[in-house]
mmCIF file of C-alpha atoms in Angstrom:
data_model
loop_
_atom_site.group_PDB
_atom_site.id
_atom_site.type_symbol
_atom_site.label_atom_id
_atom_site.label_comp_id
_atom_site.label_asym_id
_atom_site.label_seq_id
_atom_site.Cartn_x
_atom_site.Cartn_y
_atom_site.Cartn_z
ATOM 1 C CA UNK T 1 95.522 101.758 103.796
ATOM 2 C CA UNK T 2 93.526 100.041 100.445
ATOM 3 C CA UNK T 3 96.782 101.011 98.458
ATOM 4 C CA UNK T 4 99.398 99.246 101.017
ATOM 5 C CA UNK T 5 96.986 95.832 100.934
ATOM 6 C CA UNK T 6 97.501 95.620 97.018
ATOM 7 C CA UNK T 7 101.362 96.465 97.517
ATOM 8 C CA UNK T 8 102.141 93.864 100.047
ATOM 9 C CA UNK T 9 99.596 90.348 99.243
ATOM 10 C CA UNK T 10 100.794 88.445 101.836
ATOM 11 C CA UNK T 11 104.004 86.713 103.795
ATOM 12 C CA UNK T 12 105.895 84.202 102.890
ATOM 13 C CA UNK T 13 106.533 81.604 105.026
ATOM 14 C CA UNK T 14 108.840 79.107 104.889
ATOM 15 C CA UNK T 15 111.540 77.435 107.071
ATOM 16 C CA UNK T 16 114.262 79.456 105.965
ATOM 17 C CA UNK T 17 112.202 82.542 106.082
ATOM 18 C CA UNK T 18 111.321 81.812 109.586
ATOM 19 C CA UNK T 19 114.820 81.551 110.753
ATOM 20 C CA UNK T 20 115.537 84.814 108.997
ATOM 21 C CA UNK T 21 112.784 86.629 111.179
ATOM 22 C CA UNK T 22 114.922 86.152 114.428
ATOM 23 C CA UNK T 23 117.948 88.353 112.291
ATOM 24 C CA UNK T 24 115.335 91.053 111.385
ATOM 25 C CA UNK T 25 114.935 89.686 108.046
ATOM 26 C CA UNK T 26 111.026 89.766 106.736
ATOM 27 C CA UNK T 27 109.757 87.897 103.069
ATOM 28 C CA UNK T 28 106.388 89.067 102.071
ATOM 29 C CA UNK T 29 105.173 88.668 97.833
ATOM 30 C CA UNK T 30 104.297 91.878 96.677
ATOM 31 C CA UNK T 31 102.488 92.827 93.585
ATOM 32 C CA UNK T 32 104.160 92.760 90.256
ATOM 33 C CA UNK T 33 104.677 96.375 89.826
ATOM 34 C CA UNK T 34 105.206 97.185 93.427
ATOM 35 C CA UNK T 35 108.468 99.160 93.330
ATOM 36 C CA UNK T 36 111.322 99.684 96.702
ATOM 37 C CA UNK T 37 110.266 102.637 97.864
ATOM 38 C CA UNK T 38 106.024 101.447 97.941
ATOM 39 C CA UNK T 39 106.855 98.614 99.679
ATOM 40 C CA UNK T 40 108.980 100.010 102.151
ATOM 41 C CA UNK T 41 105.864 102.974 102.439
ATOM 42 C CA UNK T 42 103.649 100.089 103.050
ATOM 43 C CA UNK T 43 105.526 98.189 105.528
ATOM 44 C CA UNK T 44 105.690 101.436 107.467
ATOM 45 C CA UNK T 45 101.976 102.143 107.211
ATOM 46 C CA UNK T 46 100.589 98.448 107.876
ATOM 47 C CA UNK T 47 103.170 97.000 110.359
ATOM 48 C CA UNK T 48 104.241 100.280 112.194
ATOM 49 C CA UNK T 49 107.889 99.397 111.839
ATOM 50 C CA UNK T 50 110.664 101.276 109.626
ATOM 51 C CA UNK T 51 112.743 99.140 106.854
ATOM 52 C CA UNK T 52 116.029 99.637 106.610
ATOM 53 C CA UNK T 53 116.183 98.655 102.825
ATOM 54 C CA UNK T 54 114.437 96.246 100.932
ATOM 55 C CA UNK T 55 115.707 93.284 98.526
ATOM 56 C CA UNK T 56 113.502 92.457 95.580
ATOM 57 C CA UNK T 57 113.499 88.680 93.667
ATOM 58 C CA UNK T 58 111.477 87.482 90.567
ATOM 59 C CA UNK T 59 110.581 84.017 90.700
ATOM 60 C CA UNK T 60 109.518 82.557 87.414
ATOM 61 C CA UNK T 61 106.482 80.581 86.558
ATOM 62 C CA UNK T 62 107.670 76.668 86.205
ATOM 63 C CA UNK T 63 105.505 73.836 84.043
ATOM 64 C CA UNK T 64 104.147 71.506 85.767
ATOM 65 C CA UNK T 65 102.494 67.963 84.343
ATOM 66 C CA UNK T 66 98.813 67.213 85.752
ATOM 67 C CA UNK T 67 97.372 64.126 84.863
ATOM 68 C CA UNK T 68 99.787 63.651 81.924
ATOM 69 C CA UNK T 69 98.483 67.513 80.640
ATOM 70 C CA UNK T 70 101.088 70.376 80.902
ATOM 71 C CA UNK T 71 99.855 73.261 83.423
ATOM 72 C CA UNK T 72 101.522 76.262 84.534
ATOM 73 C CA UNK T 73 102.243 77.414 88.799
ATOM 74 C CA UNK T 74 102.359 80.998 88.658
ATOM 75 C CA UNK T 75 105.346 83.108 89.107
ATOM 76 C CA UNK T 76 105.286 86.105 91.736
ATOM 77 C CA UNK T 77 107.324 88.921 92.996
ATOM 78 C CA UNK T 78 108.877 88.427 96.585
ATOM 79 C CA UNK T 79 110.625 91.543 98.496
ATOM 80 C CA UNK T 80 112.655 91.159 101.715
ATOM 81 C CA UNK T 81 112.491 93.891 104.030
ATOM 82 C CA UNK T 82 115.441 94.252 106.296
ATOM 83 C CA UNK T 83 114.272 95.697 109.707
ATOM 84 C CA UNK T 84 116.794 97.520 112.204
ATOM 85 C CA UNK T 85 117.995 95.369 115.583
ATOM 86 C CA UNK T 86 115.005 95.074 118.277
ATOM 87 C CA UNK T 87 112.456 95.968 115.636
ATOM 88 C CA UNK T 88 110.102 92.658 114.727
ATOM 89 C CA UNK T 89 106.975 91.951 112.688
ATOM 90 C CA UNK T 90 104.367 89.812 114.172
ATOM 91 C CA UNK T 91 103.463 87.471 111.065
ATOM 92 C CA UNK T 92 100.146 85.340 113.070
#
């Protein structure tokens, strides 16, 4: 159970995410060497639900200017886990 809660950090949520959930489509960032087959091991294990198959994206880490000083947002992994018909996640 320790292992899946470094795996999966947390769920994303957005409004496009959200209106994926209702098509069985789930976003959660992962940890940066969390591979298909762990995530799909830990989505199993913490949400009692199987994946179908899982979708991994890289989003970069992107400058930002504070206070006229250059700063850095961190990039992150994100994985979407495809879930079969009738099978949900509750994300509260």
């Amino acid at each position: 159970m320790k292992k899946a809660f470094r795996i999966i950090l947390s769920p994303h949520i957005s409004e496009k995410t959200s209106g994926q959930n209702a098509l069985g489509v789930y976003a959660f960032k992962v940890g940066e060497k969390a591979g298909k087959t762990e995530i799909k091991e830990a989505v199993r294990e913490l949400y009692g639900v199987k994946p179908l198959k899982v979708n991994l994206i890289r989003i970069p880490a992107k400058k930002r200017l504070i206070r006229g000083k250059v700063g850095r947002r961190p990039g992150y992994k994100k994985a979407m886990v495809f879930l079969k018909e009738g099978d949900s996640i509750q994300l509260t």
